């Protein structure tokens, strides 16, 4: 596994936007499964031995697969897939794997722990992928910051949208 | 659920009990489902509000008719009573058959009008609206 690249928040945002634009997916709602499939990544439901696990990604050469907890609700699955794609784009430069539990998906504080840094970056990437700042700002202005509607539009939970709006200083 | 040929590293094997079907876009697309629900709800809301408006207007119209008919009935009752007493006290004189016919005709009219009001101005509420909602569900 590669070492954690010290990417800034804005670099991660930029990377997510570039990826969406490159694959013609820069519109709402962003579908992470479509993106994964376009990249040749298989995404499967799975039953994990520990129900606290939300997802995992494994890369073996050209074969890359993402597994998500089949009992998770759709919003969680979307975020998990986007999170695993974050590992794919930011951390899996060579063969490797990541296993993520529910706590990892809420991790947002910077930390000195290498593994946790991966998770923070993957979360930032997932947020930027599902709620691109440009599109979110436009929608926020045109819909008077109506959180319930925006959450539906971006296909994310109101909680995730709230975090994102705070991060973008819109709320 | 079926086991698929995924590049699972050995250390994952203990973590994964079963690998299921691929996640497709529809499974995680709540926006589409929300939109469908909203569209269906919108249709039902439109039907119900049109039904409500129609019934309110009809109720107002029926109320007007009912009031007019009741006033007409009271006038007729008053007229027949006055005529009855006038005939009784010989203030007016009409042939007996005319008086009898007149009184019977007016009472028949009162009963008919009452039946008309009850039958047509306050019909039994049907289940058409429920049927319509079921169709658009």
mmCIF file of N, CA, C and O in Angstrom, chain A residues 2-77:
data_model
loop_
_atom_site.group_PDB
_atom_site.id
_atom_site.type_symbol
_atom_site.label_atom_id
_atom_site.label_comp_id
_atom_site.label_asym_id
_atom_site.label_seq_id
_atom_site.Cartn_x
_atom_site.Cartn_y
_atom_site.Cartn_z
ATOM 1 N N UNK A 2 0.487 2.241 -0.755
ATOM 2 C CA UNK A 2 1.301 3.458 -0.832
ATOM 3 C C UNK A 2 1.159 4.263 0.452
ATOM 4 O O UNK A 2 0.210 4.091 1.199
ATOM 5 N N UNK A 3 2.116 5.130 0.678
ATOM 6 C CA UNK A 3 2.016 5.976 1.870
ATOM 7 C C UNK A 3 0.965 7.053 1.617
ATOM 8 O O UNK A 3 0.626 7.357 0.480
ATOM 9 N N UNK A 4 0.462 7.647 2.700
ATOM 10 C CA UNK A 4 -0.606 8.633 2.543
ATOM 11 C C UNK A 4 -0.056 9.893 1.900
ATOM 12 O O UNK A 4 0.875 10.507 2.418
ATOM 13 N N UNK A 5 -0.626 10.229 0.757
ATOM 14 C CA UNK A 5 -0.192 11.441 0.079
ATOM 15 C C UNK A 5 -0.790 12.625 0.836
ATOM 16 O O UNK A 5 -1.993 12.630 1.082
ATOM 17 N N UNK A 6 0.008 13.588 1.209
ATOM 18 C CA UNK A 6 -0.567 14.719 1.968
ATOM 19 C C UNK A 6 -1.374 15.646 1.071
ATOM 20 O O UNK A 6 -0.932 16.732 0.705
ATOM 21 N N UNK A 7 -2.560 15.180 0.698
ATOM 22 C CA UNK A 7 -3.431 15.993 -0.161
ATOM 23 C C UNK A 7 -4.256 16.942 0.696
ATOM 24 O O UNK A 7 -4.770 16.546 1.740
ATOM 25 N N UNK A 8 -4.365 18.167 0.216
ATOM 26 C CA UNK A 8 -5.207 19.114 0.968
ATOM 27 C C UNK A 8 -6.667 18.872 0.592
ATOM 28 O O UNK A 8 -6.964 18.202 -0.404
ATOM 29 N N UNK A 9 -7.532 19.453 1.380
ATOM 30 C CA UNK A 9 -8.971 19.326 1.125
ATOM 31 C C UNK A 9 -9.329 19.799 -0.282
ATOM 32 O O UNK A 9 -10.087 19.139 -1.004
ATOM 33 N N UNK A 10 -8.754 20.931 -0.668
ATOM 34 C CA UNK A 10 -9.091 21.485 -1.992
ATOM 35 C C UNK A 10 -8.560 20.591 -3.117
ATOM 36 O O UNK A 10 -9.177 20.482 -4.177
ATOM 37 N N UNK A 11 -7.412 19.939 -2.853
ATOM 38 C CA UNK A 11 -6.879 19.021 -3.880
ATOM 39 C C UNK A 11 -7.805 17.807 -4.048
ATOM 40 O O UNK A 11 -8.020 17.329 -5.164
ATOM 41 N N UNK A 12 -8.311 17.341 -2.926
ATOM 42 C CA UNK A 12 -9.239 16.193 -2.983
ATOM 43 C C UNK A 12 -10.523 16.604 -3.722
ATOM 44 O O UNK A 12 -11.026 15.876 -4.576
ATOM 45 N N UNK A 13 -11.004 17.793 -3.409
ATOM 46 C CA UNK A 13 -12.206 18.324 -4.092
ATOM 47 C C UNK A 13 -11.967 18.380 -5.594
ATOM 48 O O UNK A 13 -12.795 17.938 -6.396
ATOM 49 N N UNK A 14 -10.821 18.914 -5.951
ATOM 50 C CA UNK A 14 -10.459 19.093 -7.354
ATOM 51 C C UNK A 14 -10.392 17.743 -8.066
ATOM 52 O O UNK A 14 -10.893 17.581 -9.182
ATOM 53 N N UNK A 15 -9.778 16.787 -7.382
ATOM 54 C CA UNK A 15 -9.626 15.450 -7.965
ATOM 55 C C UNK A 15 -10.997 14.800 -8.207
ATOM 56 O O UNK A 15 -11.251 14.243 -9.285
ATOM 57 N N UNK A 16 -11.874 14.917 -7.217
ATOM 58 C CA UNK A 16 -13.223 14.331 -7.357
ATOM 59 C C UNK A 16 -13.971 14.980 -8.518
ATOM 60 O O UNK A 16 -14.603 14.282 -9.330
ATOM 61 N N UNK A 17 -13.868 16.300 -8.620
ATOM 62 C CA UNK A 17 -14.548 17.023 -9.710
ATOM 63 C C UNK A 17 -14.006 16.589 -11.070
ATOM 64 O O UNK A 17 -14.762 16.324 -12.007
ATOM 65 N N UNK A 18 -12.686 16.494 -11.140
ATOM 66 C CA UNK A 18 -12.043 16.084 -12.410
ATOM 67 C C UNK A 18 -12.533 14.693 -12.832
ATOM 68 O O UNK A 18 -12.832 14.455 -14.000
ATOM 69 N N UNK A 19 -12.574 13.786 -11.867
ATOM 70 C CA UNK A 19 -12.994 12.401 -12.166
ATOM 71 C C UNK A 19 -14.433 12.386 -12.691
ATOM 72 O O UNK A 19 -14.734 11.728 -13.684
ATOM 73 N N UNK A 20 -15.300 13.131 -12.012
ATOM 74 C CA UNK A 20 -16.706 13.173 -12.452
ATOM 75 C C UNK A 20 -16.823 13.742 -13.861
ATOM 76 O O UNK A 20 -17.551 13.210 -14.702
ATOM 77 N N UNK A 21 -16.092 14.818 -14.101
ATOM 78 C CA UNK A 21 -16.154 15.451 -15.431
ATOM 79 C C UNK A 21 -15.600 14.521 -16.500
ATOM 80 O O UNK A 21 -16.174 14.382 -17.582
ATOM 81 N N UNK A 22 -14.499 13.870 -16.161
ATOM 82 C CA UNK A 22 -13.846 12.963 -17.125
ATOM 83 C C UNK A 22 -14.788 11.836 -17.545
ATOM 84 O O UNK A 22 -14.780 11.399 -18.703
ATOM 85 N N UNK A 23 -15.618 11.375 -16.623
ATOM 86 C CA UNK A 23 -16.509 10.254 -16.941
ATOM 87 C C UNK A 23 -17.932 10.692 -17.259
ATOM 88 O O UNK A 23 -18.851 9.868 -17.301
ATOM 89 N N UNK A 24 -18.112 11.981 -17.473
ATOM 90 C CA UNK A 24 -19.424 12.500 -17.859
ATOM 91 C C UNK A 24 -20.477 12.331 -16.782
ATOM 92 O O UNK A 24 -21.656 12.144 -17.081
ATOM 93 N N UNK A 25 -20.058 12.404 -15.528
ATOM 94 C CA UNK A 25 -21.017 12.203 -14.424
ATOM 95 C C UNK A 25 -21.160 13.446 -13.541
ATOM 96 O O UNK A 25 -21.625 13.353 -12.414
ATOM 97 N N UNK A 26 -20.762 14.591 -14.098
ATOM 98 C CA UNK A 26 -20.800 15.807 -13.292
ATOM 99 C C UNK A 26 -22.205 16.428 -13.313
ATOM 100 O O UNK A 26 -22.447 17.470 -13.903
ATOM 101 N N UNK A 27 -23.136 15.714 -12.721
ATOM 102 C CA UNK A 27 -24.513 16.214 -12.580
ATOM 103 C C UNK A 27 -25.124 15.498 -11.386
ATOM 104 O O UNK A 27 -24.636 14.444 -10.979
ATOM 105 N N UNK A 28 -26.181 16.074 -10.847
ATOM 106 C CA UNK A 28 -26.804 15.448 -9.677
ATOM 107 C C UNK A 28 -28.018 14.613 -10.078
ATOM 108 O O UNK A 28 -28.709 14.967 -11.012
ATOM 109 N N UNK A 29 -28.319 13.534 -9.372
ATOM 110 C CA UNK A 29 -27.475 12.960 -8.322
ATOM 111 C C UNK A 29 -26.335 12.124 -8.922
ATOM 112 O O UNK A 29 -26.528 11.444 -9.925
ATOM 113 N N UNK A 30 -25.172 12.191 -8.291
ATOM 114 C CA UNK A 30 -24.016 11.411 -8.752
ATOM 115 C C UNK A 30 -24.238 9.948 -8.377
ATOM 116 O O UNK A 30 -24.655 9.651 -7.259
ATOM 117 N N UNK A 31 -23.996 9.084 -9.341
ATOM 118 C CA UNK A 31 -24.176 7.660 -9.054
ATOM 119 C C UNK A 31 -22.815 6.969 -8.940
ATOM 120 O O UNK A 31 -22.152 6.744 -9.952
ATOM 121 N N UNK A 32 -22.403 6.633 -7.719
ATOM 122 C CA UNK A 32 -21.063 6.042 -7.552
ATOM 123 C C UNK A 32 -20.931 4.655 -8.182
ATOM 124 O O UNK A 32 -19.828 4.251 -8.562
ATOM 125 N N UNK A 33 -22.062 3.948 -8.308
ATOM 126 C CA UNK A 33 -22.006 2.610 -8.920
ATOM 127 C C UNK A 33 -21.674 2.744 -10.408
ATOM 128 O O UNK A 33 -20.859 1.994 -10.946
ATOM 129 N N UNK A 34 -22.300 3.722 -11.057
ATOM 130 C CA UNK A 34 -22.019 3.954 -12.475
ATOM 131 C C UNK A 34 -20.544 4.283 -12.653
ATOM 132 O O UNK A 34 -19.896 3.762 -13.571
ATOM 133 N N UNK A 35 -20.022 5.134 -11.771
ATOM 134 C CA UNK A 35 -18.610 5.499 -11.868
ATOM 135 C C UNK A 35 -17.726 4.264 -11.678
ATOM 136 O O UNK A 35 -16.800 4.030 -12.466
ATOM 137 N N UNK A 36 -18.044 3.481 -10.662
ATOM 138 C CA UNK A 36 -17.253 2.272 -10.391
ATOM 139 C C UNK A 36 -17.288 1.332 -11.598
ATOM 140 O O UNK A 36 -16.252 0.825 -12.036
ATOM 141 N N UNK A 37 -18.483 1.136 -12.146
ATOM 142 C CA UNK A 37 -18.612 0.232 -13.291
ATOM 143 C C UNK A 37 -17.849 0.757 -14.512
ATOM 144 O O UNK A 37 -17.276 -0.023 -15.272
ATOM 145 N N UNK A 38 -17.854 2.077 -14.683
ATOM 146 C CA UNK A 38 -17.104 2.661 -15.805
ATOM 147 C C UNK A 38 -15.613 2.414 -15.652
ATOM 148 O O UNK A 38 -14.878 2.348 -16.631
ATOM 149 N N UNK A 39 -15.187 2.301 -14.397
ATOM 150 C CA UNK A 39 -13.756 2.062 -14.128
ATOM 151 C C UNK A 39 -13.442 0.563 -14.124
ATOM 152 O O UNK A 39 -12.299 0.168 -13.871
ATOM 153 N N UNK A 40 -14.456 -0.250 -14.348
ATOM 154 C CA UNK A 40 -14.254 -1.704 -14.353
ATOM 155 C C UNK A 40 -14.207 -2.297 -12.950
ATOM 156 O O UNK A 40 -13.717 -3.414 -12.756
ATOM 157 N N UNK A 41 -14.725 -1.547 -11.990
ATOM 158 C CA UNK A 41 -14.742 -2.032 -10.602
ATOM 159 C C UNK A 41 -16.090 -2.698 -10.337
ATOM 160 O O UNK A 41 -17.131 -2.114 -10.637
ATOM 161 N N UNK A 42 -16.048 -3.901 -9.798
ATOM 162 C CA UNK A 42 -17.318 -4.563 -9.490
ATOM 163 C C UNK A 42 -17.759 -4.159 -8.080
ATOM 164 O O UNK A 42 -16.929 -4.027 -7.172
ATOM 165 N N UNK A 43 -19.053 -3.949 -7.935
ATOM 166 C CA UNK A 43 -19.599 -3.573 -6.624
ATOM 167 C C UNK A 43 -20.658 -4.610 -6.252
ATOM 168 O O UNK A 43 -21.630 -4.787 -6.985
ATOM 169 N N UNK A 44 -20.433 -5.297 -5.152
ATOM 170 C CA UNK A 44 -21.365 -6.348 -4.731
ATOM 171 C C UNK A 44 -21.866 -6.134 -3.314
ATOM 172 O O UNK A 44 -21.151 -5.569 -2.477
ATOM 173 N N UNK A 45 -23.082 -6.624 -3.093
ATOM 174 C CA UNK A 45 -23.583 -6.699 -1.716
ATOM 175 C C UNK A 45 -22.868 -7.866 -1.039
ATOM 176 O O UNK A 45 -22.463 -8.818 -1.715
ATOM 177 N N UNK A 46 -22.735 -7.783 0.266
ATOM 178 C CA UNK A 46 -22.099 -8.906 0.972
ATOM 179 C C UNK A 46 -22.611 -8.982 2.402
ATOM 180 O O UNK A 46 -23.088 -7.988 2.969
ATOM 181 N N UNK A 47 -22.536 -10.188 2.938
ATOM 182 C CA UNK A 47 -22.841 -10.368 4.363
ATOM 183 C C UNK A 47 -21.497 -10.495 5.072
ATOM 184 O O UNK A 47 -20.702 -11.380 4.739
ATOM 185 N N UNK A 48 -21.249 -9.579 5.989
ATOM 186 C CA UNK A 48 -19.969 -9.602 6.708
ATOM 187 C C UNK A 48 -20.133 -10.333 8.041
ATOM 188 O O UNK A 48 -21.230 -10.359 8.619
ATOM 189 N N UNK A 49 -19.031 -10.877 8.491
ATOM 190 C CA UNK A 49 -19.094 -11.592 9.769
ATOM 191 C C UNK A 49 -19.328 -10.615 10.924
ATOM 192 O O UNK A 49 -19.905 -10.973 11.938
ATOM 193 N N UNK A 50 -18.885 -9.365 10.727
ATOM 194 C CA UNK A 50 -19.120 -8.330 11.729
ATOM 195 C C UNK A 50 -20.061 -7.292 11.114
ATOM 196 O O UNK A 50 -19.718 -6.678 10.096
ATOM 197 N N UNK A 51 -21.223 -7.103 11.723
ATOM 198 C CA UNK A 51 -22.202 -6.191 11.121
ATOM 199 C C UNK A 51 -21.784 -4.730 11.225
ATOM 200 O O UNK A 51 -22.398 -3.858 10.627
ATOM 201 N N UNK A 52 -20.729 -4.462 11.998
ATOM 202 C CA UNK A 52 -20.214 -3.096 12.074
ATOM 203 C C UNK A 52 -19.428 -2.701 10.841
ATOM 204 O O UNK A 52 -19.102 -1.536 10.643
ATOM 205 N N UNK A 53 -19.096 -3.693 10.028
ATOM 206 C CA UNK A 53 -18.354 -3.393 8.802
ATOM 207 C C UNK A 53 -19.321 -2.820 7.773
ATOM 208 O O UNK A 53 -20.439 -3.310 7.611
ATOM 209 N N UNK A 54 -18.860 -1.755 7.082
ATOM 210 C CA UNK A 54 -19.723 -1.131 6.080
ATOM 211 C C UNK A 54 -19.298 -1.493 4.666
ATOM 212 O O UNK A 54 -20.136 -1.576 3.768
ATOM 213 N N UNK A 55 -17.999 -1.646 4.480
ATOM 214 C CA UNK A 55 -17.547 -1.957 3.136
ATOM 215 C C UNK A 55 -16.073 -2.272 3.081
ATOM 216 O O UNK A 55 -15.344 -2.094 4.063
ATOM 217 N N UNK A 56 -15.663 -2.769 1.938
ATOM 218 C CA UNK A 56 -14.235 -3.041 1.733
ATOM 219 C C UNK A 56 -13.911 -2.979 0.259
ATOM 220 O O UNK A 56 -14.796 -3.155 -0.594
ATOM 221 N N UNK A 57 -12.663 -2.683 -0.006
ATOM 222 C CA UNK A 57 -12.203 -2.658 -1.396
ATOM 223 C C UNK A 57 -10.921 -3.471 -1.472
ATOM 224 O O UNK A 57 -10.082 -3.425 -0.552
ATOM 225 N N UNK A 58 -10.817 -4.245 -2.529
ATOM 226 C CA UNK A 58 -9.595 -5.032 -2.717
ATOM 227 C C UNK A 58 -9.125 -4.860 -4.141
ATOM 228 O O UNK A 58 -9.926 -4.867 -5.080
ATOM 229 N N UNK A 59 -7.831 -4.666 -4.294
ATOM 230 C CA UNK A 59 -7.259 -4.524 -5.633
ATOM 231 C C UNK A 59 -6.201 -5.594 -5.827
ATOM 232 O O UNK A 59 -5.268 -5.714 -5.027
ATOM 233 N N UNK A 60 -6.401 -6.374 -6.859
ATOM 234 C CA UNK A 60 -5.412 -7.390 -7.253
ATOM 235 C C UNK A 60 -5.179 -7.235 -8.738
ATOM 236 O O UNK A 60 -5.962 -7.738 -9.551
ATOM 237 N N UNK A 61 -4.172 -6.481 -9.080
ATOM 238 C CA UNK A 61 -3.897 -6.221 -10.496
ATOM 239 C C UNK A 61 -5.031 -5.421 -11.107
ATOM 240 O O UNK A 61 -5.395 -4.356 -10.605
ATOM 241 N N UNK A 62 -5.590 -5.979 -12.196
ATOM 242 C CA UNK A 62 -6.687 -5.281 -12.877
ATOM 243 C C UNK A 62 -8.020 -5.512 -12.179
ATOM 244 O O UNK A 62 -8.996 -4.838 -12.463
ATOM 245 N N UNK A 63 -8.036 -6.550 -11.324
ATOM 246 C CA UNK A 63 -9.295 -6.879 -10.639
ATOM 247 C C UNK A 63 -9.474 -6.029 -9.379
ATOM 248 O O UNK A 63 -8.702 -6.166 -8.432
ATOM 249 N N UNK A 64 -10.488 -5.206 -9.450
ATOM 250 C CA UNK A 64 -10.781 -4.375 -8.269
ATOM 251 C C UNK A 64 -12.233 -4.616 -7.898
ATOM 252 O O UNK A 64 -13.111 -4.563 -8.768
ATOM 253 N N UNK A 65 -12.461 -4.907 -6.637
ATOM 254 C CA UNK A 65 -13.862 -5.091 -6.242
ATOM 255 C C UNK A 65 -14.174 -4.397 -4.926
ATOM 256 O O UNK A 65 -13.318 -4.273 -4.042
ATOM 257 N N UNK A 66 -15.410 -3.957 -4.871
ATOM 258 C CA UNK A 66 -15.918 -3.294 -3.665
ATOM 259 C C UNK A 66 -17.044 -4.156 -3.121
ATOM 260 O O UNK A 66 -17.897 -4.621 -3.885
ATOM 261 N N UNK A 67 -17.033 -4.377 -1.838
ATOM 262 C CA UNK A 67 -18.143 -5.082 -1.185
ATOM 263 C C UNK A 67 -18.794 -4.121 -0.204
ATOM 264 O O UNK A 67 -18.095 -3.403 0.516
ATOM 265 N N UNK A 68 -20.125 -4.105 -0.205
ATOM 266 C CA UNK A 68 -20.833 -3.254 0.762
ATOM 267 C C UNK A 68 -21.771 -4.116 1.588
ATOM 268 O O UNK A 68 -22.268 -5.137 1.115
ATOM 269 N N UNK A 69 -21.970 -3.685 2.812
ATOM 270 C CA UNK A 69 -22.863 -4.422 3.718
ATOM 271 C C UNK A 69 -24.279 -4.398 3.155
ATOM 272 O O UNK A 69 -24.867 -3.332 2.997
ATOM 273 N N UNK A 70 -24.801 -5.565 2.847
ATOM 274 C CA UNK A 70 -26.111 -5.599 2.177
ATOM 275 C C UNK A 70 -27.247 -5.120 3.064
ATOM 276 O O UNK A 70 -28.297 -4.728 2.558
ATOM 277 N N UNK A 71 -27.037 -5.113 4.375
ATOM 278 C CA UNK A 71 -28.125 -4.665 5.256
ATOM 279 C C UNK A 71 -28.114 -3.149 5.461
ATOM 280 O O UNK A 71 -29.011 -2.609 6.111
ATOM 281 N N UNK A 72 -27.118 -2.466 4.925
ATOM 282 C CA UNK A 72 -27.084 -1.004 5.068
ATOM 283 C C UNK A 72 -28.146 -0.350 4.181
ATOM 284 O O UNK A 72 -28.449 -0.860 3.099
ATOM 285 N N UNK A 73 -28.678 0.793 4.630
ATOM 286 C CA UNK A 73 -29.671 1.492 3.789
ATOM 287 C C UNK A 73 -29.002 2.107 2.553
ATOM 288 O O UNK A 73 -27.772 2.278 2.537
ATOM 289 N N UNK A 74 -29.807 2.456 1.544
ATOM 290 C CA UNK A 74 -29.241 2.963 0.284
ATOM 291 C C UNK A 74 -28.279 4.148 0.444
ATOM 292 O O UNK A 74 -27.225 4.177 -0.187
ATOM 293 N N UNK A 75 -28.648 5.124 1.306
ATOM 294 C CA UNK A 75 -27.764 6.290 1.478
ATOM 295 C C UNK A 75 -26.389 5.854 1.972
ATOM 296 O O UNK A 75 -25.357 6.359 1.535
ATOM 297 N N UNK A 76 -26.402 4.918 2.942
ATOM 298 C CA UNK A 76 -25.141 4.452 3.516
ATOM 299 C C UNK A 76 -24.316 3.718 2.457
ATOM 300 O O UNK A 76 -23.114 3.891 2.359
ATOM 301 N N UNK A 77 -25.026 2.905 1.670
ATOM 302 C CA UNK A 77 -24.307 2.166 0.618
ATOM 303 C C UNK A 77 -23.641 3.124 -0.362
ATOM 304 O O UNK A 77 -22.510 2.917 -0.769
#
